[in-house]
PDB file of C-alpha atoms in Angstrom:
ATOM      1  CA  MET A   1      51.457 112.551  16.563  1.00 70.00           C
ATOM      2  CA  GLY A   2      55.272 112.816  16.375  1.00 91.00           C
ATOM      3  CA  VAL A   3      57.564 109.758  16.800  1.00 97.00           C
ATOM      4  CA  THR A   4      59.878 110.141  19.355  1.00 98.00           C
ATOM      5  CA  VAL A   5      63.168 108.314  19.812  1.00 98.00           C
ATOM      6  CA  ALA A   6      65.502 108.370  22.708  1.00 98.00           C
ATOM      7  CA  THR A   7      68.912 106.983  23.983  1.00 98.00           C
ATOM      8  CA  TRP A   8      69.542 106.676  27.175  1.00 98.00           C
ATOM      9  CA  ASN A   9      72.994 104.921  28.716  1.00 98.00           C
ATOM     10  CA  VAL A  10      71.794 103.376  31.536  1.00 98.00           C
ATOM     11  CA  ASN A  11      74.555 101.849  33.065  1.00 98.00           C
ATOM     12  CA  SER A  12      73.369  98.237  33.987  1.00 97.00           C
ATOM     13  CA  ILE A  13      69.757  97.533  33.310  1.00 98.00           C
ATOM     14  CA  LYS A  14      68.938  95.407  36.139  1.00 96.00           C
ATOM     15  CA  SER A  15      70.463  98.500  38.354  1.00 97.00           C
ATOM     16  CA  ARG A  16      68.265 101.019  36.626  1.00 97.00           C
ATOM     17  CA  LEU A  17      64.438  99.359  36.374  1.00 98.00           C
ATOM     18  CA  HIS A  18      63.636 101.288  38.925  1.00 97.00           C
ATOM     19  CA  GLN A  19      64.383 104.355  36.510  1.00 97.00           C
ATOM     20  CA  LEU A  20      63.662 102.671  33.030  1.00 98.00           C
ATOM     21  CA  LEU A  21      59.429 100.705  34.016  1.00 98.00           C
ATOM     22  CA  PRO A  22      58.153 104.018  34.955  1.00 98.00           C
ATOM     23  CA  TRP A  23      60.124 106.339  32.686  1.00 98.00           C
ATOM     24  CA  LEU A  24      59.209 104.207  29.503  1.00 98.00           C
ATOM     25  CA  LYS A  25      55.027 104.002  31.194  1.00 98.00           C
ATOM     26  CA  GLU A  26      55.222 108.026  32.026  1.00 97.00           C
ATOM     27  CA  THR A  27      55.956 109.338  29.054  1.00 98.00           C
ATOM     28  CA  SER A  28      55.804 106.294  26.718  1.00 98.00           C
ATOM     29  CA  PRO A  29      58.532 106.980  23.297  1.00 98.00           C
ATOM     30  CA  SER A  30      58.258 105.154  20.093  1.00 98.00           C
ATOM     31  CA  ILE A  31      61.985 103.953  20.438  1.00 98.00           C
ATOM     32  CA  VAL A  32      63.821 104.132  23.366  1.00 98.00           C
ATOM     33  CA  LEU A  33      68.314 103.499  22.153  1.00 99.00           C
ATOM     34  CA  LEU A  34      70.127 102.252  25.046  1.00 98.00           C
ATOM     35  CA  GLN A  35      73.944 101.555  25.923  1.00 98.00           C
ATOM     36  CA  GLU A  36      75.530  99.855  28.949  1.00 98.00           C
ATOM     37  CA  LEU A  37      73.093  96.649  29.652  1.00 98.00           C
ATOM     38  CA  LYS A  38      75.458  95.268  31.201  1.00 97.00           C
ATOM     39  CA  THR A  39      73.608  91.251  31.378  1.00 97.00           C
ATOM     40  CA  THR A  40      73.110  88.465  28.109  1.00 96.00           C
ATOM     41  CA  ASN A  41      70.507  88.485  26.355  1.00 96.00           C
ATOM     42  CA  ASP A  42      69.355  85.850  28.341  1.00 95.00           C
ATOM     43  CA  ALA A  43      69.093  87.933  31.420  1.00 96.00           C
ATOM     44  CA  PHE A  44      68.036  90.909  30.173  1.00 97.00           C
ATOM     45  CA  PRO A  45      64.051  91.785  31.107  1.00 97.00           C
ATOM     46  CA  TYR A  46      62.091  91.375  28.208  1.00 97.00           C
ATOM     47  CA  MET A  47      59.593  91.001  29.752  1.00 97.00           C
ATOM     48  CA  GLU A  48      59.064  93.506  32.044  1.00 97.00           C
ATOM     49  CA  ILE A  49      59.419  95.803  29.282  1.00 98.00           C
ATOM     50  CA  GLU A  50      57.581  94.028  26.572  1.00 98.00           C
ATOM     51  CA  GLU A  51      54.396  94.339  28.571  1.00 98.00           C
ATOM     52  CA  LEU A  52      55.057  97.822  27.927  1.00 98.00           C
ATOM     53  CA  GLY A  53      54.062  97.320  24.128  1.00 98.00           C
ATOM     54  CA  TYR A  54      57.580  97.916  23.264  1.00 98.00           C
ATOM     55  CA  ASN A  55      59.732  95.078  20.880  1.00 98.00           C
ATOM     56  CA  VAL A  56      62.584  94.395  21.755  1.00 98.00           C
ATOM     57  CA  ALA A  57      66.170  93.598  20.022  1.00 98.00           C
ATOM     58  CA  ALA A  58      69.380  92.921  22.331  1.00 98.00           C
ATOM     59  CA  HIS A  59      72.661  92.145  21.906  1.00 96.00           C
ATOM     60  CA  GLY A  60      74.384  92.116  25.294  1.00 95.00           C
ATOM     61  CA  GLN A  61      77.520  91.227  27.251  1.00 94.00           C
ATOM     62  CA  LYS A  62      77.941  89.657  30.446  1.00 91.00           C
ATOM     63  CA  THR A  63      79.090  92.694  33.103  1.00 91.00           C
ATOM     64  CA  TYR A  64      79.709  94.605  30.651  1.00 91.00           C
ATOM     65  CA  ASN A  65      79.024  97.199  27.034  1.00 96.00           C
ATOM     66  CA  GLY A  66      75.549  95.894  25.920  1.00 96.00           C
ATOM     67  CA  VAL A  67      73.128  97.616  23.348  1.00 98.00           C
ATOM     68  CA  ALA A  68      69.500  97.380  22.687  1.00 98.00           C
ATOM     69  CA  ILE A  69      66.405  98.811  21.012  1.00 98.00           C
ATOM     70  CA  LEU A  70      62.900  98.819  22.352  1.00 98.00           C
ATOM     71  CA  SER A  71      60.809 100.000  19.921  1.00 98.00           C
ATOM     72  CA  LYS A  72      56.749 100.479  19.880  1.00 98.00           C
ATOM     73  CA  PHE A  73      56.551  99.107  15.944  1.00 98.00           C
ATOM     74  CA  PRO A  74      58.059  95.779  14.585  1.00 98.00           C
ATOM     75  CA  LEU A  75      62.034  95.636  13.993  1.00 98.00           C
ATOM     76  CA  SER A  76      63.405  93.590  11.068  1.00 98.00           C
ATOM     77  CA  ASP A  77      66.852  93.044   9.618  1.00 97.00           C
ATOM     78  CA  VAL A  78      69.042  93.485  12.928  1.00 98.00           C
ATOM     79  CA  MET A  79      72.183  93.906  13.197  1.00 96.00           C
ATOM     80  CA  THR A  80      74.653  93.776  15.829  1.00 95.00           C
ATOM     81  CA  THR A  81      78.160  94.042  14.339  1.00 91.00           C
ATOM     82  CA  LEU A  82      79.893  97.747  13.116  1.00 92.00           C
ATOM     83  CA  PRO A  83      81.889  96.290  10.023  1.00 88.00           C
ATOM     84  CA  GLY A  84      85.137  96.354  10.378  1.00 81.00           C
ATOM     85  CA  GLU A  85      87.915  94.561  12.471  1.00 68.00           C
ATOM     86  CA  ASP A  86      86.851  91.408  13.386  1.00 58.00           C
ATOM     87  CA  THR A  87      87.792  90.028  16.048  1.00 59.00           C
ATOM     88  CA  ASP A  88      85.506  92.781  18.297  1.00 66.00           C
ATOM     89  CA  GLU A  89      83.265  90.825  20.528  1.00 78.00           C
ATOM     90  CA  ALA A  90      82.527  94.550  22.794  1.00 90.00           C
ATOM     91  CA  SER A  91      78.527  94.637  22.843  1.00 95.00           C
ATOM     92  CA  ARG A  92      79.135  98.231  20.966  1.00 96.00           C
ATOM     93  CA  TYR A  93      76.601  98.813  18.151  1.00 97.00           C
ATOM     94  CA  ILE A  94      72.769  97.398  16.792  1.00 97.00           C
ATOM     95  CA  GLU A  95      71.058  98.578  14.191  1.00 98.00           C
ATOM     96  CA  ALA A  96      67.763  97.753  12.946  1.00 98.00           C
ATOM     97  CA  VAL A  97      64.445  99.030  11.024  1.00 98.00           C
ATOM     98  CA  ALA A  98      60.998 100.172  12.777  1.00 98.00           C
ATOM     99  CA  SER A  99      58.473  99.586  10.684  1.00 96.00           C
ATOM    100  CA  LEU A 100      55.747 102.632  11.350  1.00 93.00           C
ATOM    101  CA  PRO A 101      52.238 102.631   9.323  1.00 90.00           C
ATOM    102  CA  GLY A 102      53.252 103.737   6.116  1.00 87.00           C
ATOM    103  CA  ALA A 103      57.097 104.281   6.458  1.00 91.00           C
ATOM    104  CA  ALA A 104      60.409 103.121   8.404  1.00 95.00           C
ATOM    105  CA  ILE A 105      63.411 104.399  10.757  1.00 97.00           C
ATOM    106  CA  ARG A 106      66.491 103.054  10.760  1.00 98.00           C
ATOM    107  CA  VAL A 107      68.172 102.833  13.998  1.00 98.00           C
ATOM    108  CA  ALA A 108      70.908 102.350  15.663  1.00 98.00           C
ATOM    109  CA  SER A 109      72.406 102.531  19.275  1.00 98.00           C
ATOM    110  CA  VAL A 110      76.077 103.017  19.772  1.00 98.00           C
ATOM    111  CA  TYR A 111      78.526 103.039  22.614  1.00 98.00           C
ATOM    112  CA  VAL A 112      81.836 104.098  21.272  1.00 97.00           C
ATOM    113  CA  PRO A 113      84.708 102.971  24.325  1.00 96.00           C
ATOM    114  CA  ASN A 114      85.452 105.604  26.880  1.00 97.00           C
ATOM    115  CA  GLY A 115      88.919 105.451  25.888  1.00 95.00           C
ATOM    116  CA  GLN A 116      90.413 104.886  29.652  1.00 94.00           C
ATOM    117  CA  SER A 117      93.172 107.445  28.440  1.00 95.00           C
ATOM    118  CA  PRO A 118      94.838 109.670  25.739  1.00 95.00           C
ATOM    119  CA  ASP A 119      98.268 107.207  26.569  1.00 94.00           C
ATOM    120  CA  SER A 120      96.543 103.939  26.490  1.00 95.00           C
ATOM    121  CA  ASP A 121      95.353 100.858  24.331  1.00 94.00           C
ATOM    122  CA  LYS A 122      92.109 101.867  24.799  1.00 95.00           C
ATOM    123  CA  PHE A 123      92.015 104.960  23.805  1.00 97.00           C
ATOM    124  CA  GLN A 124      93.329 103.479  19.920  1.00 95.00           C
ATOM    125  CA  TYR A 125      90.921 101.744  20.503  1.00 94.00           C
ATOM    126  CA  LYS A 126      88.126 104.250  20.549  1.00 96.00           C
ATOM    127  CA  LEU A 127      89.983 105.881  17.703  1.00 96.00           C
ATOM    128  CA  ARG A 128      89.546 103.217  14.857  1.00 94.00           C
ATOM    129  CA  PHE A 129      85.277 102.672  16.520  1.00 95.00           C
ATOM    130  CA  LEU A 130      84.779 105.687  14.987  1.00 96.00           C
ATOM    131  CA  LYS A 131      86.848 105.489  12.086  1.00 95.00           C
ATOM    132  CA  ARG A 132      84.901 102.102  11.488  1.00 95.00           C
ATOM    133  CA  LEU A 133      81.627 104.246  12.892  1.00 96.00           C
ATOM    134  CA  TYR A 134      82.685 106.654   9.670  1.00 97.00           C
ATOM    135  CA  ALA A 135      82.551 103.894   6.708  1.00 96.00           C
ATOM    136  CA  HIS A 136      79.437 102.651   7.768  1.00 96.00           C
ATOM    137  CA  VAL A 137      78.159 106.071   8.293  1.00 97.00           C
ATOM    138  CA  GLN A 138      78.371 106.591   4.236  1.00 96.00           C
ATOM    139  CA  SER A 139      76.622 103.512   3.691  1.00 96.00           C
ATOM    140  CA  LEU A 140      73.814 104.303   5.426  1.00 96.00           C
ATOM    141  CA  LEU A 141      73.534 107.622   3.998  1.00 96.00           C
ATOM    142  CA  LYS A 142      73.594 106.080   0.848  1.00 95.00           C
ATOM    143  CA  LEU A 143      70.498 104.877   1.618  1.00 93.00           C
ATOM    144  CA  ASP A 144      68.496 107.600   1.329  1.00 91.00           C
ATOM    145  CA  GLU A 145      66.916 106.426   4.130  1.00 96.00           C
ATOM    146  CA  VAL A 146      65.007 108.180   7.466  1.00 97.00           C
ATOM    147  CA  VAL A 147      68.282 106.758  10.061  1.00 98.00           C
ATOM    148  CA  VAL A 148      68.901 108.083  13.900  1.00 98.00           C
ATOM    149  CA  MET A 149      72.036 106.827  15.531  1.00 98.00           C
ATOM    150  CA  GLY A 150      71.557 107.317  19.097  1.00 98.00           C
ATOM    151  CA  GLY A 151      73.995 106.375  21.565  1.00 98.00           C
ATOM    152  CA  ASP A 152      76.624 106.662  24.292  1.00 98.00           C
ATOM    153  CA  TYR A 153      79.580 108.781  21.827  1.00 98.00           C
ATOM    154  CA  ASN A 154      81.827 109.458  24.827  1.00 98.00           C
ATOM    155  CA  VAL A 155      82.802 112.252  23.391  1.00 98.00           C
ATOM    156  CA  ALA A 156      81.926 116.316  23.686  1.00 98.00           C
ATOM    157  CA  PRO A 157      82.207 118.163  20.497  1.00 97.00           C
ATOM    158  CA  PHE A 158      82.789 121.494  21.162  1.00 96.00           C
ATOM    159  CA  PRO A 159      83.748 124.289  23.826  1.00 97.00           C
ATOM    160  CA  ILE A 160      80.154 124.403  24.566  1.00 98.00           C
ATOM    161  CA  ASP A 161      79.614 120.238  25.871  1.00 98.00           C
ATOM    162  CA  VAL A 162      82.066 120.931  28.607  1.00 98.00           C
ATOM    163  CA  TYR A 163      81.665 122.596  31.378  1.00 98.00           C
ATOM    164  CA  ASP A 164      85.024 123.447  31.923  1.00 97.00           C
ATOM    165  CA  PRO A 165      86.935 123.029  28.019  1.00 98.00           C
ATOM    166  CA  VAL A 166      90.193 124.612  28.703  1.00 98.00           C
ATOM    167  CA  ARG A 167      90.770 122.281  31.981  1.00 97.00           C
ATOM    168  CA  LEU A 168      89.237 119.904  30.041  1.00 97.00           C
ATOM    169  CA  ASP A 169      90.835 120.274  27.076  1.00 97.00           C
ATOM    170  CA  GLY A 170      92.978 116.736  26.019  1.00 97.00           C
ATOM    171  CA  THR A 171      91.365 114.330  28.766  1.00 97.00           C
ATOM    172  CA  VAL A 172      89.201 111.603  27.585  1.00 97.00           C
ATOM    173  CA  CYS A 173      86.050 112.646  25.819  1.00 98.00           C
ATOM    174  CA  TYR A 174      87.231 115.899  25.439  1.00 98.00           C
ATOM    175  CA  HIS A 175      90.196 115.169  23.005  1.00 98.00           C
ATOM    176  CA  PRO A 176      91.586 116.747  20.058  1.00 98.00           C
ATOM    177  CA  LEU A 177      91.799 113.404  18.800  1.00 97.00           C
ATOM    178  CA  GLU A 178      88.006 112.958  19.718  1.00 97.00           C
ATOM    179  CA  ARG A 179      86.246 115.849  18.668  1.00 97.00           C
ATOM    180  CA  GLU A 180      88.008 115.466  15.046  1.00 97.00           C
ATOM    181  CA  HIS A 181      86.926 112.498  14.770  1.00 97.00           C
ATOM    182  CA  MET A 182      84.244 113.095  15.668  1.00 97.00           C
ATOM    183  CA  ARG A 183      83.425 115.542  13.235  1.00 96.00           C
ATOM    184  CA  THR A 184      84.331 113.634  10.143  1.00 96.00           C
ATOM    185  CA  VAL A 185      81.859 111.744  11.182  1.00 96.00           C
ATOM    186  CA  LEU A 186      78.981 114.434  11.614  1.00 96.00           C
ATOM    187  CA  ASN A 187      80.990 116.612   7.713  1.00 96.00           C
ATOM    188  CA  LEU A 188      79.518 113.127   6.371  1.00 97.00           C
ATOM    189  CA  GLY A 189      75.856 114.814   6.704  1.00 96.00           C
ATOM    190  CA  LEU A 190      75.095 113.279   9.951  1.00 98.00           C
ATOM    191  CA  TYR A 191      72.936 116.556  12.123  1.00 98.00           C
ATOM    192  CA  ASP A 192      72.631 116.748  15.864  1.00 98.00           C
ATOM    193  CA  ALA A 193      69.376 116.677  16.665  1.00 98.00           C
ATOM    194  CA  PHE A 194      70.239 118.974  19.986  1.00 98.00           C
ATOM    195  CA  ARG A 195      72.471 121.286  18.555  1.00 97.00           C
ATOM    196  CA  MET A 196      70.369 121.540  15.664  1.00 97.00           C
ATOM    197  CA  LEU A 197      67.329 123.193  17.325  1.00 98.00           C
ATOM    198  CA  ASN A 198      69.482 124.634  20.646  1.00 97.00           C
ATOM    199  CA  PRO A 199      72.894 125.862  19.226  1.00 96.00           C
ATOM    200  CA  HIS A 200      73.435 128.241  22.436  1.00 97.00           C
ATOM    201  CA  THR A 201      72.103 125.543  24.702  1.00 97.00           C
ATOM    202  CA  GLN A 202      74.906 124.483  27.306  1.00 97.00           C
ATOM    203  CA  THR A 203      72.911 121.581  28.905  1.00 97.00           C
ATOM    204  CA  PHE A 204      75.405 118.129  30.027  1.00 98.00           C
ATOM    205  CA  SER A 205      73.221 114.739  28.946  1.00 98.00           C
ATOM    206  CA  TRP A 206      76.507 112.891  31.392  1.00 98.00           C
ATOM    207  CA  TRP A 207      77.767 114.291  34.678  1.00 98.00           C
ATOM    208  CA  ASP A 208      80.977 111.740  37.342  1.00 95.00           C
ATOM    209  CA  TYR A 209      79.316 109.701  40.486  1.00 94.00           C
ATOM    210  CA  ARG A 210      82.891 110.892  42.074  1.00 88.00           C
ATOM    211  CA  GLY A 211      83.274 114.957  43.505  1.00 86.00           C
ATOM    212  CA  ASN A 212      79.153 115.501  43.024  1.00 89.00           C
ATOM    213  CA  GLY A 213      79.870 115.884  39.550  1.00 93.00           C
ATOM    214  CA  PHE A 214      75.793 116.891  39.379  1.00 96.00           C
ATOM    215  CA  GLU A 215      75.966 119.006  41.858  1.00 94.00           C
ATOM    216  CA  ALA A 216      78.215 120.661  41.300  1.00 94.00           C
ATOM    217  CA  GLY A 217      77.666 120.946  37.452  1.00 95.00           C
ATOM    218  CA  HIS A 218      79.986 119.894  35.975  1.00 97.00           C
ATOM    219  CA  GLY A 219      79.025 117.853  33.492  1.00 98.00           C
ATOM    220  CA  MET A 220      79.354 116.588  29.223  1.00 98.00           C
ATOM    221  CA  ARG A 221      77.396 116.883  26.727  1.00 98.00           C
ATOM    222  CA  ILE A 222      78.421 113.267  25.326  1.00 98.00           C
ATOM    223  CA  ASP A 223      75.053 111.669  24.545  1.00 98.00           C
ATOM    224  CA  HIS A 224      74.109 112.155  20.706  1.00 98.00           C
ATOM    225  CA  LEU A 225      70.518 111.245  18.379  1.00 98.00           C
ATOM    226  CA  LEU A 226      72.193 111.906  14.166  1.00 98.00           C
ATOM    227  CA  LEU A 227      69.936 112.508  12.475  1.00 98.00           C
ATOM    228  CA  SER A 228      70.275 111.733   8.763  1.00 98.00           C
ATOM    229  CA  PRO A 229      69.161 115.041   5.925  1.00 98.00           C
ATOM    230  CA  GLN A 230      65.870 113.161   5.753  1.00 97.00           C
ATOM    231  CA  ALA A 231      65.649 112.448   9.994  1.00 98.00           C
ATOM    232  CA  THR A 232      66.559 116.683  10.283  1.00 98.00           C
ATOM    233  CA  ASP A 233      64.055 117.262   8.107  1.00 97.00           C
ATOM    234  CA  LYS A 234      60.612 115.715  10.266  1.00 97.00           C
ATOM    235  CA  LEU A 235      62.857 117.551  13.716  1.00 98.00           C
ATOM    236  CA  GLN A 236      60.240 118.435  15.451  1.00 98.00           C
ATOM    237  CA  GLY A 237      62.345 119.091  18.705  1.00 98.00           C
ATOM    238  CA  CYS A 238      65.121 117.474  20.774  1.00 98.00           C
ATOM    239  CA  GLU A 239      65.178 117.131  24.631  1.00 98.00           C
ATOM    240  CA  ILE A 240      67.257 116.297  26.879  1.00 98.00           C
ATOM    241  CA  VAL A 241      65.998 115.092  30.650  1.00 98.00           C
ATOM    242  CA  GLN A 242      68.504 116.605  33.595  1.00 97.00           C
ATOM    243  CA  ALA A 243      65.467 115.598  35.858  1.00 96.00           C
ATOM    244  CA  LEU A 244      66.494 111.403  36.194  1.00 97.00           C
ATOM    245  CA  ARG A 245      69.752 112.223  37.481  1.00 97.00           C
ATOM    246  CA  GLY A 246      68.502 113.918  40.490  1.00 95.00           C
ATOM    247  CA  GLN A 247      67.237 109.951  41.118  1.00 95.00           C
ATOM    248  CA  GLU A 248      67.689 107.565  43.578  1.00 95.00           C
ATOM    249  CA  ARG A 249      70.425 105.608  42.543  1.00 96.00           C
ATOM    250  CA  PRO A 250      70.388 106.925  38.930  1.00 97.00           C
ATOM    251  CA  SER A 251      72.195 106.271  35.668  1.00 98.00           C
ATOM    252  CA  ASP A 252      75.510 108.712  35.455  1.00 98.00           C
ATOM    253  CA  HIS A 253      74.032 109.196  32.485  1.00 98.00           C
ATOM    254  CA  VAL A 254      69.833 110.352  31.266  1.00 98.00           C
ATOM    255  CA  PRO A 255      67.875 110.234  28.136  1.00 98.00           C
ATOM    256  CA  VAL A 256      67.923 112.111  25.309  1.00 98.00           C
ATOM    257  CA  VAL A 257      65.026 112.293  23.780  1.00 98.00           C
ATOM    258  CA  CYS A 258      63.650 113.830  20.357  1.00 98.00           C
ATOM    259  CA  THR A 259      60.755 113.899  17.935  1.00 98.00           C
ATOM    260  CA  LEU A 260      60.010 113.024  14.672  1.00 97.00           C
ATOM    261  CA  ALA A 261      57.310 114.274  12.322  1.00 96.00           C
ATOM    262  CA  ALA A 262      55.547 110.804  11.847  1.00 85.00           C
TER     263      ALA A 262
END
């Protein structure tokens, strides 16, 4: 039986419990990496999720951001700060080791800043965040572990990952500088689980609420599961669960799920 690892930006966990809880019950993923909780730790719905058999590590924030790890296995070595830029108070990163029977997986939930617009300070913050992520990935890969870094990276790496690469070129989430920074992270030796198994498939993970983006097919693939070489060796499958975007009051993102050999 494989180990399933999912990433999902729920865009407010309280507003999305009607999606999250049934999905957890029906599919029972082993590990779930959540982003954009939009709630503090003390208001996180621990009870509802723990009742489904999950251990929870959360790093919340009121109104904005917030990340969490849900795991069917015990969690240890929890880290809630991406190294660098000590003044960063945004809750955008959480990492832990999930202890499987006879094995372990280091997992991280990453919420890269959106960047707002290329001429804004927030865009520069996004680029700095990606540089910090690059430095941390360097250190993680030296550990020679099975590592899965899932999250909303707010970057569509390649033309196939956006609905209109010509029109969107130079805009947030598909800006050349963002793509360059993302490639430098990947070039360290991480592997994009979905693209490894679906090299020519155009499938999106996010659609704007505005302008009927989902109905029009105007999406981007900005949610990724990035695997260390040791995790990639175990990769058996990966899917983007688009059906959830068509539900009532959905998140604007959908889960990305990969299966690793146990």
